[in-house]
Amino acid sequence: MKLPALALAFAVSLLASAQEARWTQMSQQVEQLREQGRIAQAIPLAQQTIQVAAATFGPQDRRVGLSLDVLGVLLTEQDDFADAETSLRRALD
């Protein structure tokens, strides 16, 4: 492998690692908000975790499914059953 290609591969790896850390941090914050009963604040952040996971790892990545599952639970706690069902079904896909 040539040096520029190796440097590019390393840069891509660092970016993915940074996005993994961002997704993990956001997911932990969603859980903290949920535990504090701050569901309305947790929902938009949970939606962002889905976007970060899909953009970084692809729409079929397990992190997308996990984020969709968490969003579905949050929506259920808000009695938004139709949107919760949509999110949970997407998580299963």
Tab-separated table of C-alpha atoms in Angstrom:
chain	number	residue	atom	x	y	z
A	1	MET	CA	0.000	0.000	0.000
A	2	LYS	CA	1.372	3.406	-0.923
A	3	LEU	CA	1.926	6.035	1.760
A	4	PRO	CA	-0.914	8.381	0.636
A	5	ALA	CA	-3.378	5.485	0.593
A	6	LEU	CA	-2.217	4.409	4.028
A	7	ALA	CA	-2.593	7.957	5.343
A	8	LEU	CA	-6.099	8.162	3.889
A	9	ALA	CA	-7.070	4.839	5.463
A	10	PHE	CA	-5.747	6.040	8.806
A	11	ALA	CA	-7.688	9.321	8.539
A	12	VAL	CA	-10.902	7.466	7.708
A	13	SER	CA	-10.321	5.163	10.667
A	14	LEU	CA	-9.845	8.125	13.002
A	15	LEU	CA	-13.015	9.778	11.735
A	16	ALA	CA	-15.053	6.605	12.236
A	17	SER	CA	-13.599	6.242	15.726
A	18	ALA	CA	-14.536	9.829	16.568
A	19	GLN	CA	-18.073	9.286	15.274
A	20	GLU	CA	-18.330	6.049	17.280
A	21	ALA	CA	-17.378	8.007	20.400
A	22	ARG	CA	-19.900	10.732	19.512
A	23	TRP	CA	-22.683	8.178	19.024
A	24	THR	CA	-21.798	6.475	22.323
A	25	GLN	CA	-21.751	9.768	24.211
A	26	MET	CA	-25.064	10.858	22.720
A	27	SER	CA	-26.653	7.496	23.516
A	28	GLN	CA	-25.491	7.732	27.117
A	29	GLN	CA	-26.928	11.228	27.384
A	30	VAL	CA	-30.272	9.986	26.032
A	31	GLU	CA	-30.312	7.301	28.722
A	32	GLN	CA	-29.466	9.817	31.446
A	33	LEU	CA	-32.269	12.102	30.324
A	34	ARG	CA	-34.658	9.146	30.289
A	35	GLU	CA	-33.626	8.135	33.794
A	36	GLN	CA	-34.251	11.720	34.945
A	37	GLY	CA	-37.727	11.633	33.429
A	38	ARG	CA	-36.798	14.265	30.844
A	39	ILE	CA	-38.313	12.332	27.967
A	40	ALA	CA	-39.207	15.388	25.863
A	41	GLN	CA	-35.544	16.410	25.867
A	42	ALA	CA	-34.327	12.874	25.209
A	43	ILE	CA	-36.416	12.350	22.066
A	44	PRO	CA	-34.676	14.880	19.778
A	45	LEU	CA	-31.282	13.668	20.948
A	46	ALA	CA	-32.324	10.067	20.290
A	47	GLN	CA	-33.340	11.099	16.774
A	48	GLN	CA	-29.889	12.612	16.299
A	49	THR	CA	-28.232	9.366	17.388
A	50	ILE	CA	-30.093	7.599	14.587
A	51	GLN	CA	-28.844	10.142	12.061
A	52	VAL	CA	-25.241	9.923	13.304
A	53	ALA	CA	-25.284	6.122	13.259
A	54	ALA	CA	-26.834	5.900	9.794
A	55	ALA	CA	-24.509	8.500	8.285
A	56	THR	CA	-21.397	7.011	9.861
A	57	PHE	CA	-21.980	3.278	9.799
A	58	GLY	CA	-24.750	2.800	7.229
A	59	PRO	CA	-28.511	2.365	7.550
A	60	GLN	CA	-28.284	-1.363	8.299
A	61	ASP	CA	-25.768	-1.036	11.154
A	62	ARG	CA	-26.762	-2.418	14.549
A	63	ARG	CA	-26.243	1.026	16.124
A	64	VAL	CA	-29.049	2.369	13.959
A	65	GLY	CA	-31.298	-0.412	15.223
A	66	LEU	CA	-30.322	0.204	18.822
A	67	SER	CA	-31.009	3.927	18.461
A	68	LEU	CA	-34.372	3.264	16.826
A	69	ASP	CA	-35.268	0.917	19.667
A	70	VAL	CA	-34.429	3.541	22.284
A	71	LEU	CA	-36.482	6.132	20.401
A	72	GLY	CA	-39.400	3.709	20.275
A	73	VAL	CA	-39.238	3.220	24.039
A	74	LEU	CA	-39.113	6.977	24.617
A	75	LEU	CA	-42.085	7.546	22.350
A	76	THR	CA	-44.001	4.817	24.181
A	77	GLU	CA	-43.305	6.625	27.453
A	78	GLN	CA	-44.854	9.736	25.851
A	79	ASP	CA	-47.917	7.679	24.820
A	80	ASP	CA	-47.058	8.306	21.165
A	81	PHE	CA	-47.814	4.739	20.205
A	82	ALA	CA	-48.087	5.197	16.441
A	83	ASP	CA	-44.622	6.759	16.125
A	84	ALA	CA	-43.247	4.306	18.670
A	85	GLU	CA	-44.492	1.403	16.583
A	86	THR	CA	-42.899	2.880	13.449
A	87	SER	CA	-39.575	3.287	15.213
A	88	LEU	CA	-39.653	-0.174	16.741
A	89	ARG	CA	-40.573	-1.796	13.416
A	90	ARG	CA	-37.680	0.035	11.731
A	91	ALA	CA	-35.408	-1.239	14.495
A	92	LEU	CA	-36.435	-4.804	13.721
A	93	ASP	CA	-35.683	-4.330	10.035
